[in-house]
Amino acid sequence: MSVLTETTVALSSDPTTDPNASQLLEVSMGPQHPSTHGVFRMDVALDGEQVVKLKPVFGYLHRNHEKIAESQNYLGCMPYTDRLDYICSITNNWAYALAVETLAGIKVPERAEYLRVITGELTRLQNHASLIGFLMQDMGTSGTPLMYAFREREKILDLFEALTGARMMCNYMRFGGCRVDAPAGWLQQTQKVIDAFPKFLDEFESLLRTNEILMARTQGVGRVSRELAINAGLTGPMARASGVNYDLRKVDSYGIYDRFSFRVPLGEFGDVYDRYMIRLLEMRESVEILKQAMRDIPSGPIMDPGTKIRGFRPKAGEAYGRIEAPKGELGFYLISDGTGNPYRFRVRPPSLINLTVLEDMCLGRNVADIVIILGSVDIVLGEVDR
Amino acid sequence: MDEQLKSELSRQGVVATSLQELYNWGRKSSLWPLNFGLACCAIEMIATTMARYDLARFGAEVFRPSPRQADLMIVAGTVTKKMAPQVVRLYNQMPEPKYVISMGACAISGGPFKQGYNVLKGIDRYIPVDVYIPGCPPRPEALIDAFLLLQKKIDEQYLTGPNRPRHLNADMPSEFVVPEFGEHDLEPTQNRDVWKVPLVNISIAGKNESGSD
């Protein structure tokens, strides 16, 4: 149905009296649009340049993950989680592994916990780096920041490839540990990448932090108030940019996050600029966590020897595992009926729930602002549509 | 022209060519892909255009957001049944000559999601595909390889004669049926002119006629 038929907004001028009055115009942005970050459609009703109604249309990438998982065994679901949020596959693996571990009461060995933190934080680095690259691309920078971001991303993908054999779909975690141990020299190589990363951040900040166009386009645009952020259930950088101090690494201290000292950056205004800066600051904190983890990583086994990976049948019950994924709270809710397949497999996707405030952010703004507001939410359609 | 004579002439600084070679060379060296990502493979497609892999070396870095300006569609990712009509419509909107690279397992056959209810089992059911690259997702090197294969294919096309390509043959279609949402599935479920049901030779184990496996 057209958004125009559902729209009952007063126009800026009355068309019956004013001959120059504008009419509402419906624009369908997407699903093929260069800056919708995938196949996402927004039906927008416009009064001149201004947005008076915005209706997101989902489902162009609905790949029925949840239904497929019900016919897979617990191990077989792991590769599917890679493809949910395809930019950061390792954190998806982690959330799913955590859910199964909660369900079956599995303990994870020390070294595996450290490897999880290292790979998880590297994932956060490459996700945030590419996100700010894409955001700049949406703003019209025609390539340069995105190239810088992808240059760094490739270095991290090389590490993933050396560790897991795949650049993007890592399939690295198992319930009870990790799939493979770090190969010889991997930790040294990782140390080099981590040590060089702040240089990239400095370079990026000096390039863009006080850029006049960036500030004009982002400051005060797409504001989300603290109350709205809490009421809409926003998590991750979106919530923290609005000043909500909620980071599952601090709140839940899942894994071994209570051992590291790091700060949670918080925004003040909740606009696009804050969300951009939060990601830059979070990358610096991730580098700190990585340095501590690299210093403390012990030797030892990487898999819990008591866990049976194949033919795994947990007792009947329910479990929810959640982690602080780069985009927010990623949770897996599993119901087991005692057989080898999950009875119900439910994903709590952070980017879908962060996207629910899209209309509130866009109302009254220009069309060009929609693009950067959407870019600052950091969505991945594989996760939104599942 | 004799190949030996041609290479001898080029050593002397004389370039001899035919109109066909010149035409094909021009087309293959400036392929403009459509800026169109569907899923995971799109990230690898972007990585291919970035500094490390640098697709610009092969003349294909100009990604156009409009299908009217593009001559190559990279179907990068899972095509769902909701998206399939849009993909075919975009292909129909592209001007001839146009080519399709089917990137990744999902675009080829549905990939890991083939058993699902909402995933199209290969985009080649609706539009003709020139190059398939397997992988989940294919590495950037694989996409570059697909480009080279496509360039080779363009290079070998004839301008005249019965084997000339579709865009030079007025009798061949340049637009294909756009599927619509039917009661249960897309209608039609496949375009029979483009896609034939693959013939599978089923032989029962131990009863192979040739005697060898």
Coordinates of C-alpha atoms in Angstrom, one line a residue:
Chain A
M1 CA 0.0 0.0 0.0
S2 CA 1.2 3.5 -0.7
V3 CA 2.4 5.6 2.1
L4 CA 0.4 8.5 0.8
T5 CA -2.9 6.8 1.6
E6 CA -1.9 6.3 5.2
T7 CA -0.6 9.8 5.6
T8 CA -2.7 12.4 7.2
V9 CA -0.4 15.4 7.6
A10 CA -1.1 19.0 7.1
L11 CA 0.8 20.4 4.2
S12 CA 3.0 23.5 4.7
S13 CA 0.5 25.4 2.6
D14 CA -3.1 24.7 1.7
P15 CA -3.5 23.7 -1.9
T16 CA -7.1 25.0 -2.1
T17 CA -6.0 28.6 -1.5
D18 CA -2.4 28.8 -2.4
P19 CA -1.8 28.2 -6.2
N20 CA 1.9 27.4 -5.5
A21 CA 1.2 24.9 -2.8
S22 CA 3.1 21.6 -3.0
Q23 CA 1.6 18.2 -3.1
L24 CA 2.9 15.2 -1.2
L25 CA 5.3 13.2 -3.3
E26 CA 6.0 9.5 -2.7
V27 CA 9.5 8.3 -3.3
S28 CA 10.5 4.7 -3.0
M29 CA 14.1 4.5 -2.0
G30 CA 15.4 1.1 -2.6
P31 CA 15.6 -1.9 -2.8
Q32 CA 18.2 -1.1 -5.5
H33 CA 19.7 2.1 -4.1
P34 CA 23.5 2.8 -3.8
S35 CA 23.3 3.9 -0.2
T36 CA 20.7 1.7 1.5
H37 CA 23.4 -0.8 2.6
G38 CA 21.8 -3.7 0.9
V39 CA 18.3 -4.5 -0.2
F40 CA 16.3 -2.2 2.0
R41 CA 13.4 -0.1 0.9
M42 CA 12.0 3.1 2.4
D43 CA 8.7 4.5 1.2
V44 CA 9.0 8.2 1.9
A45 CA 6.3 10.8 1.6
L46 CA 7.8 14.2 0.9
D47 CA 6.4 17.7 1.2
G48 CA 8.9 19.5 -1.0
E49 CA 12.2 18.3 0.3
Q50 CA 10.9 17.4 3.8
V51 CA 10.1 14.0 5.0
V52 CA 6.6 13.8 6.5
K53 CA 6.2 10.0 6.6
L54 CA 8.7 7.2 6.2
K55 CA 7.7 3.5 6.0
P56 CA 10.5 0.9 6.0
V57 CA 9.8 -2.2 3.9
F58 CA 11.7 -5.3 5.0
G59 CA 12.1 -8.8 3.8
Y60 CA 14.1 -8.5 0.6
L61 CA 16.8 -10.7 2.2
H62 CA 14.6 -13.0 4.3
R63 CA 16.6 -16.2 4.2
N64 CA 14.6 -18.1 6.8
H65 CA 17.5 -18.7 9.2
E66 CA 15.3 -19.5 12.1
K67 CA 13.3 -22.1 10.2
I68 CA 16.3 -23.8 8.7
A69 CA 17.9 -24.0 12.1
E70 CA 15.0 -26.1 13.4
S71 CA 16.0 -28.8 10.9
Q72 CA 19.7 -28.6 11.6
N73 CA 21.7 -30.1 14.5
Y74 CA 23.3 -27.7 16.9
L75 CA 26.6 -27.8 15.2
G76 CA 25.0 -27.3 11.8
C77 CA 23.5 -24.0 12.9
M78 CA 26.9 -22.5 13.5
P79 CA 27.7 -21.7 9.8
Y80 CA 24.3 -20.1 9.4
T81 CA 25.0 -17.7 12.2
D82 CA 28.0 -16.5 10.1
R83 CA 25.7 -15.2 7.5
L84 CA 23.4 -13.2 9.8
D85 CA 25.5 -10.2 10.2
Y86 CA 28.0 -11.0 7.5
I87 CA 30.5 -8.3 8.3
C88 CA 31.2 -9.6 11.8
S89 CA 30.7 -13.4 11.7
I90 CA 32.8 -14.2 14.7
T91 CA 30.7 -12.3 17.2
N92 CA 27.6 -14.1 15.8
N93 CA 29.3 -17.4 16.4
W94 CA 30.1 -16.3 19.9
A95 CA 26.6 -15.3 20.8
Y96 CA 25.3 -18.6 19.5
A97 CA 28.0 -20.6 21.3
L98 CA 27.2 -18.7 24.5
A99 CA 23.5 -19.6 24.2
V100 CA 24.3 -23.3 23.7
E101 CA 26.8 -23.2 26.5
T102 CA 24.2 -21.7 28.8
L103 CA 21.7 -24.4 27.7
A104 CA 24.0 -27.3 28.3
G105 CA 26.1 -25.9 31.1
I106 CA 29.5 -26.1 29.3
K107 CA 32.6 -24.4 30.7
V108 CA 35.1 -22.8 28.3
P109 CA 38.8 -23.2 28.8
E110 CA 40.9 -20.1 29.6
R111 CA 42.8 -19.9 26.3
A112 CA 39.7 -20.2 24.3
E113 CA 38.1 -17.3 26.2
Y114 CA 41.1 -15.2 25.4
L115 CA 41.0 -16.2 21.7
R116 CA 37.3 -15.3 21.7
V117 CA 38.0 -11.9 23.1
I118 CA 40.8 -11.3 20.7
T119 CA 38.9 -12.3 17.6
G120 CA 35.7 -10.6 18.9
E121 CA 37.4 -7.3 19.4
L122 CA 39.2 -7.5 16.0
T123 CA 35.8 -8.0 14.5
R124 CA 34.6 -4.9 16.3
L125 CA 37.5 -3.0 14.9
Q126 CA 36.9 -4.0 11.3
N127 CA 33.1 -3.5 11.6
H128 CA 33.4 0.0 12.9
A129 CA 36.2 0.9 10.5
S130 CA 34.1 -0.2 7.5
L131 CA 31.0 1.4 8.9
I132 CA 32.6 4.9 9.2
G133 CA 33.9 4.3 5.7
F134 CA 30.5 3.6 4.4
L135 CA 29.0 6.5 6.3
M136 CA 31.5 8.9 4.6
Q137 CA 30.7 7.3 1.3
D138 CA 27.0 8.1 1.9
M139 CA 28.0 11.7 2.7
G140 CA 29.6 11.9 -0.8
T141 CA 33.3 11.6 -0.2
S142 CA 33.6 9.5 -3.3
G143 CA 35.9 6.7 -2.0
T144 CA 38.9 8.0 -0.1
P145 CA 37.8 7.3 3.6
L146 CA 36.3 4.0 2.5
M147 CA 39.5 3.0 0.9
Y148 CA 41.4 3.9 4.0
A149 CA 38.9 1.9 6.1
F150 CA 39.1 -1.2 3.8
R151 CA 42.9 -1.0 3.8
E152 CA 42.7 -1.6 7.6
R153 CA 40.0 -4.1 7.3
E154 CA 42.0 -6.2 4.9
K155 CA 44.8 -6.5 7.5
I156 CA 42.3 -7.9 10.0
L157 CA 40.8 -10.2 7.4
D158 CA 44.2 -11.6 6.7
L159 CA 44.5 -12.5 10.4
F160 CA 41.1 -14.2 10.3
E161 CA 42.1 -16.1 7.2
A162 CA 45.3 -17.3 8.8
L163 CA 43.3 -18.4 11.9
T164 CA 40.1 -19.9 10.4
G165 CA 40.7 -20.3 6.7
A166 CA 38.0 -17.9 5.6
R167 CA 38.0 -14.1 5.2
M168 CA 34.4 -13.4 6.1
M169 CA 32.5 -16.6 7.0
C170 CA 34.9 -17.7 9.8
N171 CA 32.8 -20.3 11.6
Y172 CA 35.3 -20.2 14.3
M173 CA 33.6 -20.8 17.7
R174 CA 32.4 -24.1 18.9
F175 CA 30.3 -24.7 22.1
G176 CA 33.0 -25.4 24.7
G177 CA 35.8 -23.5 23.0
C178 CA 37.2 -22.6 19.6
R179 CA 37.6 -24.7 16.5
V180 CA 41.4 -24.3 16.0
D181 CA 44.3 -22.9 18.0
A182 CA 46.2 -19.9 16.8
P183 CA 48.9 -21.1 14.3
A184 CA 52.6 -20.3 14.8
G185 CA 53.3 -16.6 14.5
W186 CA 49.7 -15.6 14.5
L187 CA 49.8 -13.8 17.8
Q188 CA 52.9 -11.9 16.8
Q189 CA 51.2 -10.8 13.6
T190 CA 48.1 -9.8 15.5
Q191 CA 50.3 -7.8 17.9
K192 CA 51.7 -5.9 14.9
V193 CA 48.2 -5.1 13.5
I194 CA 47.0 -3.9 16.9
D195 CA 50.0 -1.7 17.5
A196 CA 49.6 -0.1 14.1
F197 CA 45.8 0.4 14.4
P198 CA 45.9 3.7 16.5
K199 CA 47.9 5.2 13.7
F200 CA 45.0 4.6 11.3
L201 CA 42.6 6.1 13.9
D202 CA 44.8 9.2 14.2
E203 CA 45.0 9.5 10.5
F204 CA 41.2 9.1 10.1
E205 CA 40.5 11.6 12.9
S206 CA 42.9 14.2 11.5
L207 CA 41.2 13.8 8.1
L208 CA 37.7 14.1 9.3
R209 CA 37.1 15.0 12.9
T210 CA 36.9 18.8 12.3
N211 CA 35.9 18.6 8.7
E212 CA 33.4 21.4 8.1
I213 CA 31.2 19.5 5.7
L214 CA 31.1 16.5 8.0
M215 CA 30.1 18.7 10.9
A216 CA 27.5 20.6 9.0
R217 CA 25.9 17.4 7.6
T218 CA 25.9 15.4 10.9
Q219 CA 25.6 17.6 13.9
G220 CA 22.0 17.9 15.1
V221 CA 20.9 15.5 12.4
G222 CA 18.9 12.4 13.3
R223 CA 18.7 13.0 17.0
V224 CA 17.5 10.3 19.4
S225 CA 16.7 11.4 22.9
R226 CA 17.8 9.3 25.8
E227 CA 14.2 8.4 26.7
L228 CA 13.4 7.3 23.2
A229 CA 16.6 5.2 23.1
I230 CA 15.6 3.4 26.2
N231 CA 11.9 3.0 25.3
A232 CA 12.7 1.7 21.8
G233 CA 15.2 -0.8 23.2
L234 CA 18.2 0.5 21.3
T235 CA 21.5 -1.1 22.2
G236 CA 25.1 -0.8 21.2
P237 CA 26.7 2.4 19.8
M238 CA 23.2 3.8 18.9
A239 CA 22.1 3.8 22.6
R240 CA 25.4 4.9 23.9
A241 CA 25.5 7.9 21.5
S242 CA 22.3 9.0 23.2
G243 CA 23.9 8.8 26.6
V244 CA 22.6 5.4 27.7
N245 CA 25.3 3.7 29.7
Y246 CA 24.6 0.2 28.6
D247 CA 27.4 -2.1 27.4
L248 CA 26.9 -5.8 27.9
R249 CA 30.6 -6.2 28.3
K250 CA 30.2 -4.2 31.6
V251 CA 26.7 -5.2 32.5
D252 CA 26.9 -9.0 31.9
S253 CA 30.7 -9.4 32.0
Y254 CA 30.2 -12.5 29.9
G255 CA 33.3 -14.5 29.2
I256 CA 36.3 -12.8 30.8
Y257 CA 35.4 -9.2 30.2
D258 CA 35.6 -8.4 33.9
R259 CA 39.4 -8.9 33.8
F260 CA 40.0 -6.0 31.4
S261 CA 39.9 -2.3 32.2
F262 CA 38.3 -0.2 29.5
R263 CA 36.0 2.7 29.3
V264 CA 32.5 3.0 27.7
P265 CA 32.3 6.1 25.6
L266 CA 29.0 7.9 25.9
G267 CA 27.5 10.6 23.6
E268 CA 25.6 13.6 24.6
F269 CA 23.3 14.7 21.8
G270 CA 22.4 11.4 20.1
D271 CA 22.9 12.8 16.6
V272 CA 24.8 11.3 13.7
Y273 CA 28.0 13.0 14.7
D274 CA 27.9 11.4 18.1
R275 CA 27.3 8.0 16.6
Y276 CA 30.3 8.5 14.4
M277 CA 32.5 9.7 17.2
I278 CA 31.3 6.9 19.5
R279 CA 32.6 4.3 17.0
L280 CA 36.0 6.0 16.7
L281 CA 36.3 6.1 20.5
E282 CA 35.1 2.5 20.8
M283 CA 37.8 1.4 18.4
R284 CA 40.4 3.0 20.7
E285 CA 39.0 1.1 23.7
S286 CA 38.9 -2.1 21.7
V287 CA 42.6 -1.7 21.0
E288 CA 43.2 -1.3 24.8
I289 CA 41.3 -4.5 25.5
L290 CA 43.2 -6.3 22.7
K291 CA 46.6 -5.2 24.2
Q292 CA 45.6 -6.5 27.6
A293 CA 44.3 -9.8 26.2
M294 CA 47.5 -10.3 24.1
R295 CA 49.6 -9.7 27.2
D296 CA 47.7 -12.2 29.4
I297 CA 46.8 -15.0 27.0
P298 CA 47.8 -18.3 28.6
S299 CA 48.7 -21.6 26.9
G300 CA 46.5 -24.6 27.3
P301 CA 43.6 -26.4 25.7
I302 CA 41.1 -24.6 23.5
M303 CA 38.2 -27.0 23.8
D304 CA 36.4 -28.3 26.8
P305 CA 37.3 -32.1 26.6
G306 CA 34.0 -33.1 28.1
T307 CA 31.9 -31.5 25.3
K308 CA 30.6 -33.8 22.6
I309 CA 30.3 -31.7 19.5
R310 CA 28.9 -34.3 17.1
G311 CA 25.7 -35.9 18.2
F312 CA 25.2 -33.1 20.7
R313 CA 21.9 -33.5 22.6
P314 CA 21.3 -31.0 25.4
K315 CA 18.6 -31.6 28.0
A316 CA 15.2 -30.1 27.4
G317 CA 15.1 -26.5 28.5
E318 CA 15.5 -22.9 27.4
A319 CA 18.5 -20.6 27.3
Y320 CA 19.3 -17.0 26.1
G321 CA 22.8 -16.1 25.3
R322 CA 23.7 -12.5 24.5
I323 CA 26.8 -10.5 23.8
E324 CA 27.8 -7.0 22.9
A325 CA 28.1 -7.4 19.2
P326 CA 29.6 -4.4 17.3
K327 CA 26.0 -3.3 16.4
G328 CA 24.4 -3.9 19.8
E329 CA 23.0 -6.6 21.9
L330 CA 23.0 -9.8 19.8
G331 CA 21.0 -12.6 21.5
F332 CA 20.1 -16.2 20.6
Y333 CA 17.2 -17.7 22.3
L334 CA 17.1 -21.5 22.1
I335 CA 14.5 -24.0 23.2
S336 CA 15.6 -27.6 23.4
D337 CA 13.3 -30.5 23.5
G338 CA 16.1 -33.0 24.2
T339 CA 16.6 -34.0 20.5
G340 CA 19.6 -33.1 18.3
N341 CA 17.9 -30.1 16.7
P342 CA 16.8 -26.9 18.4
Y343 CA 13.0 -26.8 18.9
R344 CA 13.0 -23.1 18.5
F345 CA 15.9 -20.8 17.4
R346 CA 15.3 -17.2 17.8
V347 CA 17.7 -14.3 16.9
R348 CA 17.5 -11.0 18.6
P349 CA 19.1 -8.8 15.9
P350 CA 20.5 -5.5 17.1
S351 CA 20.3 -3.8 13.8
L352 CA 16.6 -4.5 13.3
I353 CA 15.7 -3.1 16.7
N354 CA 18.0 -0.1 16.2
L355 CA 16.2 0.6 12.9
T356 CA 12.8 0.9 14.6
V357 CA 13.5 4.6 15.4
L358 CA 14.3 5.4 11.8
E359 CA 11.1 7.3 11.1
D360 CA 11.5 9.4 14.4
M361 CA 15.0 10.4 13.3
C362 CA 14.0 11.3 9.7
L363 CA 10.8 13.2 10.2
G364 CA 11.2 16.9 9.2
R365 CA 14.6 16.3 7.7
N366 CA 15.6 16.5 4.0
V367 CA 15.9 13.5 1.7
A368 CA 19.7 13.7 1.7
D369 CA 19.7 13.4 5.5
I370 CA 17.8 10.1 5.3
V371 CA 20.8 8.5 3.7
I372 CA 23.3 9.5 6.3
I373 CA 20.9 8.8 9.2
L374 CA 20.4 5.3 7.8
G375 CA 24.2 5.0 7.4
S376 CA 24.8 5.9 11.0
V377 CA 22.4 3.2 12.3
D378 CA 24.8 0.6 11.0
I379 CA 22.5 -2.0 9.6
V380 CA 23.3 -5.2 7.8
L381 CA 20.4 -6.7 6.0
G382 CA 21.3 -10.3 6.6
E383 CA 20.6 -9.6 10.2
V384 CA 17.6 -7.3 9.8
D385 CA 15.6 -9.7 7.5
R386 CA 17.3 -12.9 8.7
Chain B
M1 CA 45.0 -12.3 -41.0
D2 CA 47.9 -14.7 -40.4
E3 CA 48.9 -14.5 -36.7
Q4 CA 52.6 -14.8 -37.5
L5 CA 52.5 -11.9 -40.0
K6 CA 50.5 -9.9 -37.4
S7 CA 53.0 -10.4 -34.7
E8 CA 55.9 -9.7 -37.1
L9 CA 54.2 -6.4 -38.1
S10 CA 53.6 -5.4 -34.5
R11 CA 57.3 -5.8 -33.9
Q12 CA 57.9 -3.4 -36.7
G13 CA 55.6 -0.9 -35.0
V14 CA 52.7 -1.6 -37.3
V15 CA 49.4 -2.5 -35.7
A16 CA 47.1 -4.5 -37.8
T17 CA 43.6 -5.2 -36.6
S18 CA 40.1 -5.9 -37.7
L19 CA 37.0 -4.0 -36.9
Q20 CA 35.7 -6.9 -34.9
E21 CA 38.8 -7.0 -32.7
L22 CA 38.8 -3.3 -32.2
Y23 CA 35.1 -3.4 -31.3
N24 CA 35.5 -6.3 -28.8
W25 CA 38.6 -4.7 -27.3
G26 CA 36.8 -1.5 -26.7
R27 CA 33.9 -3.2 -25.0
K28 CA 35.8 -5.6 -22.9
S29 CA 38.1 -2.9 -21.6
S30 CA 35.4 -0.7 -20.2
L31 CA 32.8 -2.8 -18.5
W32 CA 30.6 -0.7 -16.3
P33 CA 29.0 -2.8 -13.5
L34 CA 25.8 -2.0 -11.9
N35 CA 26.2 -0.8 -8.3
F36 CA 24.0 -3.5 -6.9
G37 CA 24.7 -5.6 -3.9
L38 CA 22.3 -8.2 -2.5
A39 CA 24.0 -9.8 0.5
C40 CA 27.3 -11.1 1.9
C41 CA 29.0 -11.3 -1.6
A42 CA 28.4 -7.5 -2.0
I43 CA 31.0 -6.9 0.7
E44 CA 33.6 -8.9 -1.2
M45 CA 32.6 -7.1 -4.4
I46 CA 33.3 -3.8 -2.6
A47 CA 36.6 -5.2 -1.3
T48 CA 37.5 -6.0 -4.9
T49 CA 37.1 -2.4 -6.0
M50 CA 39.2 -1.2 -3.0
A51 CA 42.9 -0.5 -3.0
R52 CA 44.3 -4.0 -2.4
Y53 CA 42.5 -5.8 -5.3
D54 CA 41.8 -2.7 -7.4
L55 CA 39.4 -3.7 -10.1
A56 CA 40.2 -0.5 -11.9
R57 CA 43.2 -2.3 -13.4
F58 CA 40.7 -4.2 -15.7
G59 CA 38.7 -1.2 -16.6
A60 CA 35.7 -2.0 -14.5
E61 CA 35.8 0.3 -11.6
V62 CA 33.0 2.6 -12.7
F63 CA 30.1 1.3 -10.7
R64 CA 26.9 2.9 -11.9
P65 CA 23.9 3.2 -9.6
S66 CA 21.5 3.3 -12.6
P67 CA 20.9 0.3 -14.7
R68 CA 20.5 2.5 -17.8
Q69 CA 24.3 3.3 -17.6
A70 CA 25.5 -0.2 -16.8
D71 CA 26.4 -3.1 -19.0
L72 CA 27.3 -5.7 -16.4
M73 CA 25.2 -7.0 -13.6
I74 CA 27.0 -8.8 -10.8
V75 CA 24.3 -10.7 -8.9
A76 CA 26.2 -10.6 -5.6
G77 CA 24.3 -12.5 -3.0
T78 CA 21.1 -14.4 -2.2
V79 CA 18.2 -13.6 -4.5
T80 CA 15.0 -14.1 -2.4
K81 CA 11.6 -14.6 -4.0
K82 CA 10.7 -11.1 -2.9
M83 CA 13.8 -9.7 -4.7
A84 CA 13.7 -11.8 -7.9
P85 CA 11.2 -9.6 -9.8
Q86 CA 13.3 -6.5 -9.0
V87 CA 16.5 -8.2 -10.2
V88 CA 14.9 -9.3 -13.5
R89 CA 13.4 -5.8 -13.9
L90 CA 16.8 -4.2 -13.4
Y91 CA 18.3 -6.5 -16.0
N92 CA 15.6 -5.6 -18.4
Q93 CA 16.3 -1.9 -17.9
M94 CA 20.0 -2.3 -18.8
P95 CA 20.8 -1.5 -22.4
E96 CA 22.4 -4.1 -24.7
P97 CA 25.0 -5.4 -24.8
K98 CA 24.7 -6.6 -21.2
Y99 CA 26.3 -9.4 -19.2
V100 CA 25.7 -11.1 -15.9
I101 CA 28.1 -12.6 -13.4
S102 CA 26.4 -14.9 -10.9
M103 CA 28.6 -14.4 -7.8
G104 CA 28.5 -16.9 -5.0
A105 CA 26.7 -20.1 -4.2
C106 CA 23.4 -18.3 -3.4
A107 CA 23.1 -16.6 -6.8
I108 CA 24.1 -19.8 -8.6
S109 CA 21.8 -22.3 -6.8
G110 CA 20.4 -20.9 -3.6
G111 CA 23.5 -22.1 -1.7
P112 CA 23.2 -22.9 2.0
F113 CA 19.6 -21.5 1.9
K114 CA 18.4 -23.7 -0.9
Q115 CA 16.2 -25.8 1.4
G116 CA 14.4 -22.6 2.6
Y117 CA 11.0 -21.4 1.5
N118 CA 12.0 -17.9 0.4
V119 CA 15.2 -18.3 -1.6
L120 CA 15.3 -18.5 -5.4
K121 CA 17.3 -21.5 -6.5
G122 CA 19.5 -19.7 -8.9
I123 CA 19.1 -16.5 -10.8
D124 CA 19.7 -18.3 -14.0
R125 CA 16.1 -19.4 -13.9
Y126 CA 15.1 -16.0 -15.1
I127 CA 18.0 -14.3 -16.8
P128 CA 20.9 -15.7 -18.8
V129 CA 24.2 -15.8 -16.9
D130 CA 27.6 -15.5 -18.5
V131 CA 30.0 -16.4 -15.8
Y132 CA 29.4 -18.3 -12.5
I133 CA 31.8 -18.0 -9.6
P134 CA 31.4 -20.5 -6.8
G135 CA 32.3 -19.6 -3.2
C136 CA 30.6 -18.5 -0.1
P137 CA 31.5 -15.7 -0.6
P138 CA 34.0 -15.9 -3.5
R139 CA 37.3 -14.3 -2.7
P140 CA 38.1 -11.0 -4.5
E141 CA 40.6 -12.9 -6.7
A142 CA 37.7 -15.1 -7.8
L143 CA 35.7 -12.1 -8.9
I144 CA 38.7 -10.8 -10.8
D145 CA 39.0 -14.2 -12.5
A146 CA 35.3 -13.9 -13.5
F147 CA 36.0 -10.5 -15.0
L148 CA 38.9 -12.0 -17.0
L149 CA 36.7 -14.9 -18.2
L150 CA 34.0 -12.4 -19.2
Q151 CA 36.6 -10.3 -21.1
K152 CA 37.8 -13.4 -22.9
K153 CA 34.2 -14.3 -23.8
I154 CA 33.6 -10.8 -25.2
D155 CA 36.8 -11.0 -27.1
E156 CA 35.7 -14.1 -28.9
Q157 CA 32.4 -12.7 -30.1
Y158 CA 31.6 -12.4 -33.8
L159 CA 30.0 -9.3 -35.2
T160 CA 28.3 -11.2 -38.0
G161 CA 27.2 -14.6 -38.9
P162 CA 24.8 -17.1 -37.3
N163 CA 26.8 -17.2 -34.0
R164 CA 26.7 -13.5 -33.4
P165 CA 25.7 -12.5 -29.9
R166 CA 22.2 -11.5 -28.8
H167 CA 22.7 -7.7 -29.0
L168 CA 23.5 -7.9 -32.7
N169 CA 20.6 -10.2 -33.5
A170 CA 17.3 -8.5 -33.7
D171 CA 15.4 -11.8 -33.4
M172 CA 16.7 -12.6 -30.0
P173 CA 15.0 -11.1 -26.9
S174 CA 16.7 -8.5 -24.8
E175 CA 14.0 -8.5 -22.1
F176 CA 12.9 -11.4 -20.1
V177 CA 9.7 -12.3 -18.2
V178 CA 9.5 -10.6 -14.9
P179 CA 8.1 -13.1 -12.4
E180 CA 5.1 -12.1 -10.3
F181 CA 3.9 -13.2 -6.9
G182 CA 1.5 -16.0 -7.4
E183 CA -0.6 -17.8 -4.8
H184 CA 2.2 -20.1 -3.6
D185 CA 5.3 -19.2 -5.5
L186 CA 6.7 -16.9 -8.1
E187 CA 4.9 -17.2 -11.5
P188 CA 6.3 -18.5 -13.7
T189 CA 8.7 -20.5 -11.5
Q190 CA 11.3 -20.4 -14.2
N191 CA 11.7 -19.0 -17.7
R192 CA 11.8 -22.0 -19.9
D193 CA 13.6 -20.1 -22.7
V194 CA 16.5 -19.3 -20.4
W195 CA 16.7 -22.3 -18.1
K196 CA 16.3 -25.9 -18.9
V197 CA 15.9 -28.5 -16.2
P198 CA 19.3 -30.1 -16.0
L199 CA 19.4 -33.7 -17.2
V200 CA 20.7 -36.0 -14.5
N201 CA 22.1 -39.4 -15.5
I202 CA 21.1 -41.7 -12.8
S203 CA 22.9 -45.0 -12.7
I204 CA 22.4 -47.5 -9.9
A205 CA 25.6 -48.4 -8.2
G206 CA 27.0 -51.7 -9.4
K207 CA 24.9 -51.6 -12.6
N208 CA 26.9 -49.1 -14.5
E209 CA 26.8 -50.2 -18.2
S210 CA 30.3 -49.1 -19.1
G211 CA 31.6 -51.3 -16.4
S212 CA 34.0 -48.7 -15.0
D213 CA 33.2 -46.0 -12.5

